[in-house]
């Protein structure tokens, strides 16, 4: 019954992080014949996306992971919209990665990152709903002996207009499941949507109000034991030795396990006892080759990259170096951005049950198929003998696309065949074993002519590549294209919103021995700060209002300009701010969406207060405006946490911050009012969860300049005196 | 052995006396709605009520709790999610990933029981829980909604 979906592949490659950290490999998952599939018995279904039970309940299958971003609800809305079902009867379930492989990847990609959950799958999930609807109509028409064209489906009921006969979807489902799926189904015009596009409440709220929602850390399996793990905190280091006997008789302890070269775990009856024994376990580390590495040495390496002759070119127009040499007025500045930890509220965890014949893993993951590959590799079993059960995530932000904790859980479980082992990282482990937002610096040099026009810009980025460490197969002749997020000339993911006659944006790759990862917003975070703060600097150097200065450069970029104008108008850019309050602007394009922000701040005796931020986003189409607003607000919390406090510092080859007491984040008292303007201009599908993060910080930093005359070029703000 | 009164029910648990209350609730009692986020009283994910007062349970040894003290967890805040805070949370669809929300709800319910009409400053001072998904503005709005609906006394 999967004829409608054409995502059929014999094999595929998923990126899997190796246990050692920053290395990775492409892992080959063979196609599994359905007869070999693990996984739950599927209910009778209309197609892969839709099951309708006799009681009219509509089960919509969701391939992407829900980690708070609302994708589960949004994807269900898209299917339900085409299905014309009764939204109040909708429920959801996750197919397992093994089922996906067994069915020739009928659900497509499970990976949930890059703000792609909806924009990458909207067409085939809608087609799933539309095809099921036509099958229900065909079944009713056959039953009544009337042409299908005389029947219509609305709100979960098929009606024949001539005879006024009706039948509910639940009554028709069994017959509909036998109908040959049509291949010529048309999708609705979004302007006719009644379920999609509406600000519906989330489907997954109720269980989050009373403790009923089960997260990975909450999982209970019969006979389960608990594991706490410590990997070498020195990057590149290993376990030299440990004294298992010293903790063997501590309460509840069952075993001390060397997980791999780098990590040791204690398994006990409860996690608290496992952690207590682990804390008491004498471990000697081989600190490895990087103990001389610190934030200062890394900064020096990046500074050298700012001057280097060789660099990968990400965008080029005219001859920027020549134009800069001959310019009347040159402005130059160096910016930098630190390491950050994802710090999901739920620490990394996975539960594994291993026998020599089979390995099962329960895990909150952003990529179920990569988890499956990691489990199979760690179990040394064929993929066909493994399965992954996806669990709702207590935050992801990119960290849970990596699978290091799955590998550890399976390796520990191999020491306990037949017994489920739940591995939970402590917060300290989570902070020390991050896949950190990479570090970069940028020198920007701009030329202004006598009339204050920007005639040339050279933006040199120096620093770390995520892809080189995590997905080397996506590198292009040694270049990491993602470094240039939001900066290229024509990428539909995000192109620069300014036309500059002489432009050069290049990257000197410098990779410190700190494992980087995709961190919500990825490289757009710092690129937006670099460009938008420097454009603000240029405007001031030219003596031109920052909005007027940008407008001149944006004539060829109407969608970038539209979101910028929207926030400027809402914040009242052309009217005086309240006494003591100052404003800043920023715009960028990323993850396929155009975004802008305008901030109002005050600085009193060095004390910053962010009063208000107005955001605008044009993601093309909007599936649930209420969830878009929540994502914008949440993204600002993430972006402002980085701006105000976020910094992981390296000393002696390891991170210094181990918990929220030294890694401060935005809390209630820091939060400004947030207003969100949604301007869906149609014709494309942009992402929502990430792009607006990037404009929060530069809008605030530009407002701080307006308030204090201080230009902040390195984050976080906690390191600066604004008085 | 410790005797605890959790959600109105006295229970005897076999446990090392210095085990934090959080882990007793999660692992011995088996109520997993209360969450671990930091273990150092820095995030609020583990907030429960002890005699009605919002308390971070991750740093409180179980031996410090008296048998007759009333411990209330998210599961016991109301039998049917009908506490005004839970109703306001549902009305405003506050949670994102939801992991921090039990702690947020318990902190907010604790605040309203001491201060039925908190100002923004009161909320800022009392609700210092961390939410990495960034639900703060909706948390604030939901606290105010619950306060305005009244009926917040004598609960939790
Ligand atoms: S887990 Fe108790 S405050 Fe964070
Ligand atoms: S809702 Fe996810 S951490 Fe608060």
GROMACS .gro file of C-alpha atoms in nm, chain A residues 495-696:
model
  202
  495UNK     CA    1   2.142   3.454   0.056
  496UNK     CA    2   2.286   3.789   0.150
  497UNK     CA    3   2.024   4.062   0.142
  498UNK     CA    4   2.263   4.334   0.027
  499UNK     CA    5   2.394   4.418  -0.317
  500UNK     CA    6   2.753   4.537  -0.286
  501UNK     CA    7   2.945   4.608  -0.607
  502UNK     CA    8   3.272   4.463  -0.478
  503UNK     CA    9   3.224   4.176  -0.237
  504UNK     CA   10   3.445   3.898  -0.106
  505UNK     CA   11   3.343   3.657   0.168
  506UNK     CA   12   3.598   3.389   0.242
  507UNK     CA   13   3.684   3.134   0.509
  508UNK     CA   14   4.020   3.035   0.651
  509UNK     CA   15   3.940   2.701   0.809
  510UNK     CA   16   4.101   2.653   1.149
  511UNK     CA   17   3.985   2.346   1.340
  512UNK     CA   18   4.078   2.334   1.709
  513UNK     CA   19   4.061   1.990   1.876
  514UNK     CA   20   3.720   2.061   2.028
  515UNK     CA   21   3.430   1.857   1.884
  516UNK     CA   22   3.183   2.089   1.710
  517UNK     CA   23   2.820   2.021   1.633
  518UNK     CA   24   2.507   2.167   1.481
  519UNK     CA   25   2.372   2.403   1.746
  520UNK     CA   26   2.025   2.552   1.691
  521UNK     CA   27   2.077   2.827   1.432
  522UNK     CA   28   2.420   2.686   1.340
  523UNK     CA   29   2.649   2.935   1.162
  524UNK     CA   30   2.371   3.181   1.094
  525UNK     CA   31   2.403   3.282   1.461
  526UNK     CA   32   2.743   3.444   1.433
  527UNK     CA   33   2.719   3.538   1.065
  528UNK     CA   34   2.417   3.754   1.142
  529UNK     CA   35   2.602   3.923   1.428
  530UNK     CA   36   2.908   3.988   1.212
  531UNK     CA   37   2.722   4.128   0.913
  532UNK     CA   38   2.441   4.311   1.088
  533UNK     CA   39   2.656   4.475   1.353
  534UNK     CA   40   2.915   4.574   1.094
  535UNK     CA   41   2.651   4.720   0.862
  536UNK     CA   42   2.538   4.921   1.163
  537UNK     CA   43   2.900   5.035   1.209
  538UNK     CA   44   2.917   5.136   0.844
  539UNK     CA   45   2.593   5.330   0.868
  540UNK     CA   46   2.726   5.526   1.163
  541UNK     CA   47   3.058   5.583   0.987
  542UNK     CA   48   2.867   5.715   0.687
  543UNK     CA   49   2.651   5.930   0.912
  544UNK     CA   50   2.337   5.766   0.779
  545UNK     CA   51   2.042   5.621   0.970
  546UNK     CA   52   2.092   5.241   0.989
  547UNK     CA   53   1.755   5.167   0.828
  548UNK     CA   54   1.810   5.416   0.546
  549UNK     CA   55   2.163   5.282   0.493
  550UNK     CA   56   2.032   4.926   0.460
  551UNK     CA   57   1.745   5.027   0.230
  552UNK     CA   58   1.994   5.157  -0.026
  553UNK     CA   59   2.167   4.819  -0.037
  554UNK     CA   60   1.849   4.613  -0.041
  555UNK     CA   61   1.668   4.734  -0.353
  556UNK     CA   62   1.730   4.397  -0.520
  557UNK     CA   63   1.617   4.202  -0.215
  558UNK     CA   64   1.251   4.286  -0.160
  559UNK     CA   65   1.174   3.995   0.073
  560UNK     CA   66   1.466   4.071   0.301
  561UNK     CA   67   1.357   4.434   0.300
  562UNK     CA   68   0.991   4.354   0.365
  563UNK     CA   69   1.061   4.185   0.699
  564UNK     CA   70   1.302   4.461   0.797
  565UNK     CA   71   1.048   4.732   0.714
  566UNK     CA   72   0.785   4.541   0.909
  567UNK     CA   73   0.985   4.536   1.233
  568UNK     CA   74   1.099   4.896   1.187
  569UNK     CA   75   0.743   5.012   1.146
  570UNK     CA   76   0.615   4.810   1.444
  571UNK     CA   77   0.890   4.930   1.678
  572UNK     CA   78   0.828   5.287   1.564
  573UNK     CA   79   1.171   5.342   1.410
  574UNK     CA   80   1.074   5.681   1.269
  575UNK     CA   81   0.933   5.804   1.601
  576UNK     CA   82   1.130   5.885   1.916
  577UNK     CA   83   1.181   5.598   2.159
  578UNK     CA   84   1.065   5.635   2.520
  579UNK     CA   85   1.310   5.831   2.737
  580UNK     CA   86   1.628   5.632   2.802
  581UNK     CA   87   1.532   5.361   2.553
  582UNK     CA   88   1.738   5.294   2.239
  583UNK     CA   89   1.677   5.082   1.933
  584UNK     CA   90   1.864   4.845   1.706
  585UNK     CA   91   1.782   4.653   1.389
  586UNK     CA   92   1.895   4.334   1.220
  587UNK     CA   93   1.788   4.114   0.930
  588UNK     CA   94   1.915   3.796   0.766
  589UNK     CA   95   1.795   3.501   0.565
  590UNK     CA   96   1.852   3.145   0.679
  591UNK     CA   97   1.695   2.799   0.672
  592UNK     CA   98   1.491   2.924   0.378
  593UNK     CA   99   1.318   3.207   0.566
  594UNK     CA  100   1.357   3.584   0.571
  595UNK     CA  101   1.378   3.721   0.925
  596UNK     CA  102   1.432   4.054   1.099
  597UNK     CA  103   1.427   4.195   1.450
  598UNK     CA  104   1.407   4.534   1.616
  599UNK     CA  105   1.508   4.567   1.979
  600UNK     CA  106   1.451   4.832   2.244
  601UNK     CA  107   1.702   4.842   2.530
  602UNK     CA  108   1.813   5.071   2.806
  603UNK     CA  109   2.148   5.074   2.984
  604UNK     CA  110   2.140   5.231   3.330
  605UNK     CA  111   2.461   5.239   3.537
  606UNK     CA  112   2.595   4.962   3.315
  607UNK     CA  113   2.285   4.752   3.371
  608UNK     CA  114   2.132   4.630   3.044
  609UNK     CA  115   1.761   4.585   3.017
  610UNK     CA  116   1.606   4.450   2.699
  611UNK     CA  117   1.252   4.585   2.699
  612UNK     CA  118   1.104   4.462   2.378
  613UNK     CA  119   1.192   4.278   2.060
  614UNK     CA  120   0.976   4.276   1.751
  615UNK     CA  121   1.041   3.990   1.513
  616UNK     CA  122   0.924   3.937   1.158
  617UNK     CA  123   0.950   3.620   0.956
  618UNK     CA  124   0.857   3.528   0.603
  619UNK     CA  125   0.873   3.148   0.585
  620UNK     CA  126   0.674   3.133   0.262
  621UNK     CA  127   0.393   2.920   0.399
  622UNK     CA  128   0.272   2.896   0.757
  623UNK     CA  129   0.130   2.568   0.883
  624UNK     CA  130   0.046   2.685   1.236
  625UNK     CA  131   0.089   3.053   1.319
  626UNK     CA  132   0.049   2.993   1.694
  627UNK     CA  133   0.342   2.752   1.689
  628UNK     CA  134   0.545   2.991   1.474
  629UNK     CA  135   0.500   3.257   1.744
  630UNK     CA  136   0.614   3.012   2.011
  631UNK     CA  137   0.918   2.917   1.806
  632UNK     CA  138   1.012   3.279   1.754
  633UNK     CA  139   0.984   3.351   2.127
  634UNK     CA  140   1.177   3.037   2.212
  635UNK     CA  141   1.442   3.110   1.953
  636UNK     CA  142   1.496   3.453   2.109
  637UNK     CA  143   1.550   3.290   2.449
  638UNK     CA  144   1.812   3.066   2.290
  639UNK     CA  145   1.973   3.352   2.098
  640UNK     CA  146   1.967   3.590   2.394
  641UNK     CA  147   2.111   3.321   2.625
  642UNK     CA  148   2.406   3.303   2.389
  643UNK     CA  149   2.427   3.680   2.360
  644UNK     CA  150   2.412   3.755   2.733
  645UNK     CA  151   2.578   3.456   2.898
  646UNK     CA  152   2.668   3.169   2.668
  647UNK     CA  153   3.033   3.072   2.670
  648UNK     CA  154   3.220   2.746   2.715
  649UNK     CA  155   3.584   2.824   2.783
  650UNK     CA  156   3.870   2.582   2.726
  651UNK     CA  157   4.152   2.548   2.977
  652UNK     CA  158   4.410   2.272   2.992
  653UNK     CA  159   4.244   2.092   2.704
  654UNK     CA  160   3.898   2.064   2.862
  655UNK     CA  161   3.587   2.272   2.913
  656UNK     CA  162   3.563   2.474   3.232
  657UNK     CA  163   3.186   2.497   3.268
  658UNK     CA  164   3.019   2.193   3.422
  659UNK     CA  165   2.669   2.297   3.517
  660UNK     CA  166   2.414   2.576   3.502
  661UNK     CA  167   2.581   2.748   3.798
  662UNK     CA  168   2.873   2.838   3.572
  663UNK     CA  169   2.686   2.823   3.238
  664UNK     CA  170   2.417   3.080   3.295
  665UNK     CA  171   2.122   3.108   3.058
  666UNK     CA  172   1.833   3.349   3.013
  667UNK     CA  173   1.565   3.316   3.277
  668UNK     CA  174   1.231   3.482   3.331
  669UNK     CA  175   1.372   3.810   3.464
  670UNK     CA  176   1.582   3.866   3.149
  671UNK     CA  177   1.296   3.822   2.906
  672UNK     CA  178   1.180   4.113   2.696
  673UNK     CA  179   0.834   4.138   2.551
  674UNK     CA  180   0.837   3.962   2.216
  675UNK     CA  181   0.604   4.050   1.931
  676UNK     CA  182   0.600   3.837   1.620
  677UNK     CA  183   0.492   3.947   1.275
  678UNK     CA  184   0.435   3.662   1.031
  679UNK     CA  185   0.443   3.759   0.664
  680UNK     CA  186   0.403   3.444   0.456
  681UNK     CA  187   0.456   3.559   0.100
  682UNK     CA  188   0.395   3.217  -0.052
  683UNK     CA  189   0.572   3.023  -0.321
  684UNK     CA  190   0.840   2.865  -0.100
  685UNK     CA  191   0.872   2.670   0.225
  686UNK     CA  192   1.112   2.813   0.481
  687UNK     CA  193   1.206   2.688   0.825
  688UNK     CA  194   1.081   2.825   1.155
  689UNK     CA  195   1.265   2.684   1.458
  690UNK     CA  196   1.603   2.838   1.393
  691UNK     CA  197   1.625   3.144   1.166
  692UNK     CA  198   1.497   3.407   1.410
  693UNK     CA  199   1.759   3.311   1.672
  694UNK     CA  200   2.016   3.485   1.461
  695UNK     CA  201   1.859   3.832   1.461
  696UNK     CA  202   1.802   3.864   1.836
   0.00000   0.00000   0.00000
